[in-house]
Coordinates of C-alpha atoms and ligand atoms in Angstrom, one line a residue:
X4 CA 109.8 33.9 81.6
X5 CA 113.0 35.9 80.8
X6 CA 114.3 35.4 77.4
X7 CA 118.0 35.1 76.6
X8 CA 119.1 37.8 74.0
X9 CA 121.9 36.7 71.8
X10 CA 124.8 39.3 71.5
X11 CA 126.7 39.6 68.2
X12 CA 129.7 41.8 68.5
X13 CA 130.7 43.6 65.1
X14 CA 133.8 45.4 66.7
X15 CA 136.3 43.8 64.2
X16 CA 133.9 44.5 61.3
X17 CA 131.7 47.4 61.4
X18 CA 133.9 48.9 64.3
X19 CA 136.9 48.3 62.4
X20 CA 135.7 50.5 59.5
X21 CA 136.3 53.8 61.3
X22 CA 139.0 55.3 59.4
X23 CA 142.4 54.9 61.0
X24 CA 141.0 51.9 63.3
X25 CA 142.4 49.5 61.3
X26 CA 143.9 46.5 63.2
X27 CA 146.5 44.3 62.0
X28 CA 145.8 40.4 62.5
X29 CA 147.6 40.2 65.7
X30 CA 145.6 43.2 67.2
X31 CA 142.5 41.6 66.0
X32 CA 143.4 38.1 67.5
X33 CA 144.0 39.9 70.8
X34 CA 140.6 41.8 70.7
X35 CA 138.6 38.3 69.8
X36 CA 140.3 36.7 72.9
X37 CA 138.9 39.2 74.9
X38 CA 135.4 39.2 73.4
X39 CA 135.7 35.5 74.2
X40 CA 136.5 36.3 78.0
X41 CA 133.5 38.8 77.7
X42 CA 131.6 35.7 76.3
X43 CA 129.5 37.2 73.6
X44 CA 127.6 34.6 71.5
X45 CA 128.7 35.5 68.3
X46 CA 132.0 37.6 66.9
X47 CA 131.7 39.2 63.3
X48 CA 135.3 39.0 62.5
X49 CA 135.5 40.9 59.5
X50 CA 134.6 41.1 55.7
X51 CA 136.9 38.4 54.3
X52 CA 136.4 39.6 50.6
X53 CA 137.5 43.0 51.2
X54 CA 141.4 41.9 51.8
X55 CA 143.7 39.3 51.9
X56 CA 144.5 40.5 55.5
X57 CA 140.9 40.7 56.5
X58 CA 140.6 36.9 55.2
X59 CA 143.5 35.4 57.3
X60 CA 142.3 37.6 60.4
X61 CA 138.9 36.0 60.1
X62 CA 140.4 32.3 59.7
X63 CA 142.8 32.9 62.6
X64 CA 140.2 34.1 64.7
X65 CA 137.8 31.2 63.8
X66 CA 140.8 28.9 64.2
X67 CA 141.6 30.3 67.8
X68 CA 138.6 31.4 69.5
X69 CA 136.0 29.6 67.3
X70 CA 135.8 26.4 69.7
X71 CA 133.7 28.2 71.7
X72 CA 132.4 31.4 70.3
X73 CA 130.2 31.4 67.0
X74 CA 132.2 33.0 64.2
X75 CA 130.4 34.9 61.3
X76 CA 131.9 37.3 58.7
X77 CA 130.0 39.5 56.0
X78 CA 129.5 38.9 52.4
X79 CA 127.5 40.7 49.9
X80 CA 124.9 38.7 48.1
X81 CA 127.6 37.6 45.5
X82 CA 129.1 34.0 45.1
X83 CA 132.7 35.1 45.8
X84 CA 132.1 36.9 48.8
X85 CA 130.2 34.1 50.5
X86 CA 133.0 31.8 49.4
X87 CA 135.5 33.9 51.2
X88 CA 133.2 33.9 54.2
X89 CA 132.7 30.1 54.3
X90 CA 136.8 29.4 53.8
X91 CA 137.6 31.8 56.5
X92 CA 134.9 30.6 59.1
X93 CA 134.4 27.1 58.2
X94 CA 137.0 25.7 60.8
X95 CA 134.9 27.1 63.7
X96 CA 132.5 25.0 65.7
X97 CA 129.5 27.1 64.7
X98 CA 130.3 29.0 61.9
X99 CA 127.5 31.6 60.4
X100 CA 127.5 33.1 56.8
X101 CA 126.3 36.7 57.0
X102 CA 124.7 38.0 53.8
X103 CA 123.9 41.6 53.4
X104 CA 121.7 43.3 50.8
X105 CA 119.8 46.5 50.5
X106 CA 115.6 46.8 50.5
X107 CA 115.0 50.5 50.7
X108 CA 114.2 51.8 47.3
X109 CA 117.1 54.4 47.3
X110 CA 119.2 51.2 47.5
X111 CA 117.5 49.3 45.2
X112 CA 117.4 52.0 42.4
X113 CA 121.0 53.9 43.1
X114 CA 123.2 51.2 43.9
X115 CA 121.8 48.2 42.0
X116 CA 120.1 50.2 39.2
X117 CA 117.6 46.8 39.1
X118 CA 113.7 46.1 39.7
X119 CA 112.8 45.3 43.1
X120 CA 112.3 41.7 41.9
X121 CA 115.3 41.2 40.5
X122 CA 117.4 42.3 43.5
X123 CA 115.1 40.0 45.8
X124 CA 116.0 37.3 43.6
X125 CA 119.9 38.1 44.0
X126 CA 119.2 37.6 48.1
X127 CA 117.5 34.4 47.6
X128 CA 119.9 33.0 45.1
X129 CA 122.6 34.1 47.6
X130 CA 121.1 32.6 50.6
X131 CA 120.4 29.3 48.5
X132 CA 124.2 29.1 47.6
X133 CA 125.2 30.0 51.3
X134 CA 122.9 27.0 52.3
X135 CA 124.8 24.5 50.3
X136 CA 128.1 25.4 52.5
X137 CA 126.6 25.9 56.0
X138 CA 123.3 25.4 57.8
X139 CA 123.5 28.8 59.5
X140 CA 123.0 31.8 57.3
X141 CA 122.1 35.3 58.4
X142 CA 120.3 37.7 56.1
X143 CA 120.8 41.4 56.7
X144 CA 118.0 43.4 54.9
X145 CA 120.5 46.6 54.7
X146 CA 118.7 50.1 55.2
X147 CA 115.5 48.2 56.5
X148 CA 114.2 51.4 58.4
X149 CA 113.6 53.2 55.4
X150 CA 112.3 50.3 53.4
X151 CA 108.7 50.0 52.1
X152 CA 107.4 47.6 54.5
X153 CA 105.6 45.2 52.3
X154 CA 108.6 45.0 50.6
X155 CA 110.7 44.4 53.4
X156 CA 108.5 41.7 54.4
X157 CA 108.4 39.9 51.0
X158 CA 112.2 39.7 50.7
X159 CA 112.3 38.3 54.3
X160 CA 109.5 35.9 53.4
X161 CA 111.5 35.0 50.4
X162 CA 114.9 34.3 52.1
X163 CA 113.3 32.5 55.1
X164 CA 112.1 30.3 52.6
X165 CA 115.3 29.8 50.9
X166 CA 117.1 28.6 54.3
X167 CA 118.1 31.9 56.1
X168 CA 117.9 31.2 59.8
X169 CA 118.7 34.7 61.4
X170 CA 116.9 37.9 59.9
X171 CA 118.9 41.0 61.0
X172 CA 117.0 44.2 60.6
X173 CA 119.4 47.2 60.3
X174 CA 118.9 50.7 60.9
X175 CA 121.8 51.3 58.6
X176 CA 121.9 55.1 58.4
X177 CA 120.9 55.6 62.2
X178 CA 117.3 57.2 60.9
X179 CA 114.9 55.3 63.0
X180 CA 113.6 56.8 66.3
X181 CA 112.6 54.3 69.1
X182 CA 108.7 53.8 68.9
X183 CA 108.7 53.7 65.1
X184 CA 111.7 51.2 65.2
X185 CA 110.0 49.1 68.0
X186 CA 106.9 49.1 66.0
X187 CA 108.7 47.7 62.8
X188 CA 110.3 45.0 64.9
X189 CA 106.9 44.0 66.3
X190 CA 105.1 44.0 63.1
X191 CA 108.2 41.6 61.5
X192 CA 108.1 39.4 64.7
X193 CA 104.3 38.6 64.4
X194 CA 104.6 37.5 60.9
X195 CA 108.0 35.8 61.2
X196 CA 107.0 33.8 63.9
X197 CA 103.9 32.7 61.8
X198 CA 106.3 31.9 58.8
X199 CA 109.0 29.8 61.0
X200 CA 109.4 30.3 64.5
X201 CA 112.7 28.8 64.7
X202 CA 114.3 32.1 62.7
X203 CA 116.1 34.4 65.1
X204 CA 115.1 38.2 64.7
X205 CA 117.9 40.6 64.9
X206 CA 118.5 44.1 65.0
X207 CA 121.7 46.1 64.1
X208 CA 121.5 50.2 65.1
X209 CA 123.6 52.7 64.0
X210 CA 124.0 56.1 66.0
X211 CA 123.5 59.0 63.6
X212 CA 121.1 60.7 65.7
X213 CA 122.3 59.3 69.2
X214 CA 119.5 56.7 69.3
X215 CA 121.1 53.4 68.5
X216 CA 121.0 52.1 72.0
X217 CA 117.4 53.4 72.6
X218 CA 116.5 51.9 69.2
X219 CA 118.0 48.4 70.1
X220 CA 116.3 48.4 73.4
X221 CA 113.1 49.1 71.7
X222 CA 113.8 46.6 69.3
X223 CA 114.0 44.0 72.3
X224 CA 111.1 45.1 74.0
X225 CA 109.4 44.3 70.7
X226 CA 110.5 41.1 70.2
X227 CA 114.3 41.0 68.9
X228 CA 116.1 37.9 70.0
X229 CA 119.4 39.1 68.9
X230 CA 121.5 42.4 69.1
X231 CA 124.6 43.6 67.2
X232 CA 126.7 46.0 69.0
X233 CA 130.2 47.1 69.1
X234 CA 132.6 47.9 72.0
X235 CA 132.7 51.6 72.8
X236 CA 130.0 52.0 70.2
X237 CA 132.6 52.0 67.2
X238 CA 131.4 51.9 63.7
X239 CA 130.7 53.7 60.6
X240 CA 130.0 57.6 61.1
X241 CA 128.4 58.0 64.5
X242 CA 128.8 54.4 65.2
X243 CA 126.8 51.6 66.2
X244 CA 124.8 50.6 69.2
X245 CA 127.3 50.1 72.2
X246 CA 127.5 46.9 73.5
X247 CA 128.1 47.8 77.1
X248 CA 125.2 50.3 77.1
X249 CA 122.9 47.5 75.8
X250 CA 124.0 44.8 78.1
X251 CA 123.7 46.8 80.9
X252 CA 120.4 48.4 79.9
X253 CA 119.1 45.1 79.9
X254 CA 120.8 44.0 83.0
X255 CA 120.0 46.9 85.3
X256 CA 116.2 47.1 84.0
X257 CA 115.9 43.4 83.6
X258 CA 112.2 43.4 85.1
X259 CA 111.1 46.0 82.5
X260 CA 112.8 44.1 79.4
X261 CA 112.4 40.4 80.9
X262 CA 115.4 39.4 79.6
X263 CA 119.0 38.6 79.8
X264 CA 122.3 37.9 78.2
X265 CA 125.2 35.6 78.9
X266 CA 127.9 38.6 78.9
X267 CA 130.3 38.3 81.6
X268 CA 129.4 42.2 82.6
X269 CA 133.1 42.3 84.9
X270 CA 134.7 41.9 81.6
X271 CA 133.5 45.2 80.1
X272 CA 135.7 47.6 81.2
X273 CA 138.9 45.7 80.2
X274 CA 137.4 45.0 76.8
X275 CA 136.4 48.8 76.4
X276 CA 140.0 49.7 77.2
X277 CA 141.8 47.1 75.0
X278 CA 139.9 48.2 72.0
X279 CA 140.6 51.9 72.7
X280 CA 144.2 51.1 73.1
X281 CA 144.3 49.0 69.7
X282 CA 142.3 51.3 67.6
X283 CA 143.7 54.6 69.3
X284 CA 140.4 55.9 69.7
X285 CA 139.8 57.4 73.1
X286 CA 136.3 56.8 74.8
X287 CA 134.6 60.0 75.7
X288 CA 135.1 60.6 79.4
X289 CA 131.5 61.1 79.9
X290 CA 130.5 58.1 77.8
X291 CA 128.0 55.8 79.8
X292 CA 129.1 52.6 81.5
X293 CA 132.9 53.0 80.0
X294 CA 133.6 56.7 80.3
X295 CA 136.3 58.1 83.0
X296 CA 133.6 60.0 84.9
X297 CA 131.0 57.2 84.5
X298 CA 131.3 56.4 88.3
X299 CA 132.7 59.8 89.3
X300 CA 130.6 61.7 91.7
X301 CA 131.6 65.5 92.1
X302 CA 128.7 67.5 93.5
X303 CA 129.0 67.8 97.3
X304 CA 125.5 67.1 97.4
X305 CA 125.9 63.8 95.4
X306 CA 129.0 62.9 97.6
X307 CA 127.1 63.1 100.8
X308 CA 124.3 61.1 99.6
X309 CA 126.6 58.3 98.3
X310 CA 128.5 58.2 101.5
X311 CA 125.1 57.7 103.1
X312 CA 124.3 55.0 101.0
X313 CA 125.6 54.3 97.6
X314 CA 122.1 53.5 96.0
X315 CA 121.1 57.0 96.5
X316 CA 122.8 58.1 93.4
X317 CA 124.2 54.9 92.0
X318 CA 122.1 52.7 89.7
X319 CA 125.1 50.2 89.0
X320 CA 128.3 49.8 90.7
X321 CA 131.7 50.2 89.0
X322 CA 132.6 46.5 90.3
X323 CA 129.9 45.1 88.2
X324 CA 131.5 46.4 84.8
X325 CA 135.1 45.8 86.1
X326 CA 135.7 49.4 86.7
X327 CA 137.1 48.9 90.2
X328 CA 141.0 48.6 90.7
X329 CA 142.1 48.9 86.6
X330 CA 145.3 50.6 87.7
X331 CA 148.1 48.1 88.3
X332 CA 151.4 49.4 89.7
X333 CA 154.3 46.7 89.2
X334 CA 158.1 47.0 90.2
X335 CA 161.1 44.9 89.4
X336 CA 160.1 42.8 92.3
X337 CA 156.9 41.8 91.2
X338 CA 157.7 38.5 89.8
X339 CA 156.3 36.4 87.1
X340 CA 153.2 35.6 88.5
X341 CA 152.0 39.0 89.3
X342 CA 153.4 40.4 85.7
X343 CA 151.4 37.6 83.7
X344 CA 148.4 38.6 85.8
X345 CA 149.0 42.2 85.1
X346 CA 149.1 41.1 81.1
X347 CA 145.8 39.0 81.1
X348 CA 144.3 41.7 83.3
X349 CA 144.6 44.1 80.4
X350 CA 142.8 41.6 78.2
X351 CA 146.3 40.2 76.6
X352 CA 147.0 36.5 76.1
X353 CA 150.3 36.4 78.5
X354 CA 151.8 33.8 76.0
X355 CA 154.0 30.3 77.6
X356 CA 157.7 29.2 77.6
X357 CA 160.1 31.1 75.8
X358 CA 157.9 33.7 74.5
X359 CA 156.5 34.6 78.0
X360 CA 160.0 34.7 79.2
X361 CA 161.3 37.3 76.6
X362 CA 158.2 39.4 77.4
X363 CA 159.0 39.1 81.2
X364 CA 162.7 40.2 80.8
X365 CA 161.7 43.3 79.0
X366 CA 159.3 44.0 81.7
X367 CA 162.4 43.8 84.3
X368 CA 164.8 46.0 82.0
X369 CA 161.6 48.4 82.1
X370 CA 160.8 48.2 85.7
X371 CA 164.7 48.8 86.5
X372 CA 164.5 51.9 84.5
X373 CA 161.0 53.4 85.7
X374 CA 160.7 51.7 89.3
X375 CA 156.9 51.6 88.8
X376 CA 155.3 50.2 85.8
X377 CA 151.9 51.2 85.2
X378 CA 149.1 49.2 83.1
X379 CA 149.8 51.7 80.0
X380 CA 153.5 50.6 80.2
X381 CA 152.3 47.1 80.3
X382 CA 150.3 47.5 77.3
X383 CA 152.9 49.2 75.0
X384 CA 155.2 46.5 76.2
X385 CA 153.0 43.7 75.2
X386 CA 152.0 45.4 71.9
X387 CA 155.4 46.4 70.7
X388 CA 156.7 42.9 71.4
X389 CA 153.9 41.5 69.5
X390 CA 153.9 43.9 66.4
X391 CA 157.9 44.2 66.1
X392 CA 159.3 41.2 67.4
X393 CA 157.0 38.8 66.7
X394 CA 156.2 39.9 62.8
X395 CA 157.3 37.8 60.2
X396 CA 157.8 41.4 58.3
X397 CA 160.9 43.7 59.4
X398 CA 159.2 47.1 60.8
X399 CA 160.8 50.3 61.8
X400 CA 162.3 50.9 65.3
X401 CA 163.7 54.4 66.6
X402 CA 167.4 53.9 67.0
X403 CA 168.3 57.5 68.3
X404 CA 167.2 61.0 67.7
X405 CA 168.2 64.4 68.4
X406 CA 165.5 67.7 68.0
X407 CA 166.8 71.1 68.0
X408 CA 164.1 73.7 68.5
X409 CA 165.0 77.4 67.7
X410 CA 162.9 80.2 66.3
X411 CA 165.1 79.7 62.8
X412 CA 165.5 76.7 61.5
X413 CA 164.3 73.9 63.7
X414 CA 166.1 70.6 62.8
X415 CA 166.1 66.8 63.6
X416 CA 168.2 64.2 63.1
X417 CA 167.0 60.5 63.3
X418 CA 168.6 57.0 63.1
X419 CA 165.9 54.3 62.5
X420 CA 166.3 50.4 62.3
X421 CA 164.9 48.0 60.0
X422 CA 166.1 44.7 60.7
X423 CA 170.2 44.8 61.0
X424 CA 170.0 48.1 58.6
X425 CA 170.4 51.1 60.3
X426 CA 169.7 54.6 58.3
X427 CA 170.3 57.9 59.3
X428 CA 169.1 61.3 57.9
X429 CA 168.5 65.1 59.1
X430 CA 165.8 67.6 57.9
X431 CA 164.6 70.9 58.5
X432 CA 160.9 71.8 59.5
X433 CA 158.7 74.8 60.5
X434 CA 158.9 73.7 64.0
X435 CA 160.4 70.6 65.9
X436 CA 157.8 68.1 65.2
X437 CA 157.9 69.0 61.5
X438 CA 161.4 68.1 61.1
X439 CA 161.3 65.3 63.1
X440 CA 158.2 64.0 60.9
X441 CA 160.0 65.0 58.0
X442 CA 163.0 63.2 58.2
X443 CA 161.5 60.1 59.5
X444 CA 158.8 60.3 56.3
X445 CA 162.0 60.2 54.2
X446 CA 163.8 57.7 56.0
X447 CA 160.7 55.1 55.8
X448 CA 160.2 55.8 52.1
X449 CA 156.5 55.8 52.4
X450 CA 154.4 58.5 50.5
X451 CA 152.7 59.1 54.2
X452 CA 150.7 62.4 55.2
X453 CA 150.0 63.4 58.7
X454 CA 146.2 63.8 59.1
X455 CA 146.2 64.5 63.1
X456 CA 148.5 65.0 65.9
X457 CA 147.3 64.9 69.5
X458 CA 149.3 65.2 72.3
X459 CA 148.0 64.9 76.3
X460 CA 149.7 64.5 79.5
X461 CA 149.0 61.2 81.5
X462 CA 149.5 62.1 85.4
X463 CA 150.2 58.8 86.8
X464 CA 153.2 58.1 88.6
X465 CA 156.2 60.0 89.5
X466 CA 156.9 61.3 85.5
X467 CA 154.8 63.3 83.6
X468 CA 154.1 61.1 80.8
X469 CA 153.0 62.4 77.2
X470 CA 150.7 60.4 75.2
X471 CA 150.7 61.1 71.4
X472 CA 148.1 60.2 69.1
X473 CA 148.9 60.5 65.3
X474 CA 146.7 59.3 62.4
X475 CA 148.3 59.2 58.9
X476 CA 147.3 58.6 55.4
X477 CA 148.7 56.3 53.1
X478 CA 147.2 55.0 49.7
X479 CA 144.1 56.4 50.6
X480 CA 143.7 54.4 53.9
X481 CA 144.0 56.0 57.6
X482 CA 146.1 54.3 60.1
X483 CA 146.7 55.3 63.5
X484 CA 149.9 55.1 65.9
X485 CA 150.1 55.9 69.6
X486 CA 153.0 56.3 72.3
X487 CA 153.7 57.1 75.6
X488 CA 156.9 58.7 76.8
X489 CA 158.5 61.3 79.7
X490 CA 160.0 62.7 76.5
X491 CA 157.4 64.0 74.2
X492 CA 159.5 64.4 71.4
X493 CA 160.4 60.7 71.9
X494 CA 156.7 59.8 72.2
X495 CA 155.9 61.9 68.9
X496 CA 158.4 59.9 66.9
X497 CA 157.4 56.4 68.1
X498 CA 153.6 57.3 67.7
X499 CA 154.6 58.4 63.8
X500 CA 156.5 55.2 63.5
X501 CA 153.6 53.0 65.2
X502 CA 151.5 54.6 62.4
X503 CA 154.1 53.7 59.9
X504 CA 154.5 50.2 61.0
X505 CA 150.7 49.7 60.9
X506 CA 150.5 50.5 57.2
X507 CA 153.3 48.5 56.4
X508 CA 151.7 45.5 58.1
X509 CA 148.8 46.3 56.4
X510 CA 150.4 46.1 53.1
X511 CA 152.1 42.8 53.5
X512 CA 148.7 41.2 54.9
X513 CA 146.7 43.0 52.0
Ligands
KIV614 O1 124.8 49.0 59.0 C1 124.4 47.8 58.1 O2 123.4 47.8 57.8 C2 125.4 46.6 58.2 C3 125.0 45.4 57.6 C4 126.1 44.8 57.1 C5 124.2 44.9 58.6 O3 126.4 47.2 58.8
ZN615 ZN1 126.5 48.7 60.4

């Protein structure tokens, strides 16, 4: 009989740990809403003990989508972390506490400097404490794939006896290979089912050797009942197992894996685009399932075969993952219904009443100016509306700018608006962008360092649009900002300000 595989999405926890991918509370909620539409079983919404902002985001997600999706968050094996998880997820219908503690020799010796038995006892105590708060507790044996098997098993046995309801086996550093990882899961599964057949066996794979999806699928073949993944494979270093690859692997090869997930696969592309837009991290063009070229056939032989029968070269159709007709073209005549539909198609909540009306009026202004409004325009309209207009914090807006480029003294003069205050200044730089960023830096009064600046052209519509992506560092943290405009200098200024605003929002919530 076909088994159901539980899908936990950890884009908002492991994925958000990527430098520069930091999302604010509003953005996390937008992603969580889309994960709900995607129909994931569990959302890992964050690491609430890490900051007040993360705590608030997890709590808001539990409050808004926790009615139908199980919500969890990460805790180290310490009481204060477990309390933070409990307080932030408890409002959800089906809350889960996730505890992580290392089991490999290197973790036990170097991270904790305690005996193996003492570390195991920490885990047992943590589970016992978590069980006084909630019935569902997941225990992750961090760095499991590099752990001594008998110690790993003793730990699993002890925490299951203490009440853990899910055991998660992570390949934390992406060291495993499919045959070996599958074997590890098979051995754990055999013993676990003898110990307590109701405990769920889960896996969490990282992609350091490019094997995260393969290892996850191998684990499924060998008995894993739950997988932990991220959208676009985001995550620490080379990332995590990508949700879209694991889910479509199971679906396309159902007869091989003999299992299924409840993921609404038609929502995959929308979710991928939303996460990419929000984090500012592009999806590699040839990325399986969600890359721009994933369904593009260029060779003449392939095109000829496809015209005869799609199945000649296509193992899954773009429609199955929602990749067809993603582009929307709206005009000032499109009307409220079409606009609302466009906003929702991008994975956003359109809002209601006055909020929606204010957004719609901005759309009309834009449509009057641009004539054709594309989905990237809709994206910026909605995100700016949500971050600037609805933030309780005053953020920076670009009021006006003038940049003079020459080979002697490139100069920029910029006026920024913050609330009702307008500030203006000028600066000289090595080039026009350097001058622009120097003056913005002095106007915002934050000690930010530009780490990365990228400009691409987008050739949709009648205008040539420049898309600018920047990453800045502020107080040791990375923030990203993106903007598009027909004027690349303006796009550069807006992207920088978006990065600065992201840093400001983070400080507010921290
Ligand atoms: O990679 C890892 O080990 C983790 C755990 C918290 C599951 O992210
Ligand atoms: Zn991880």
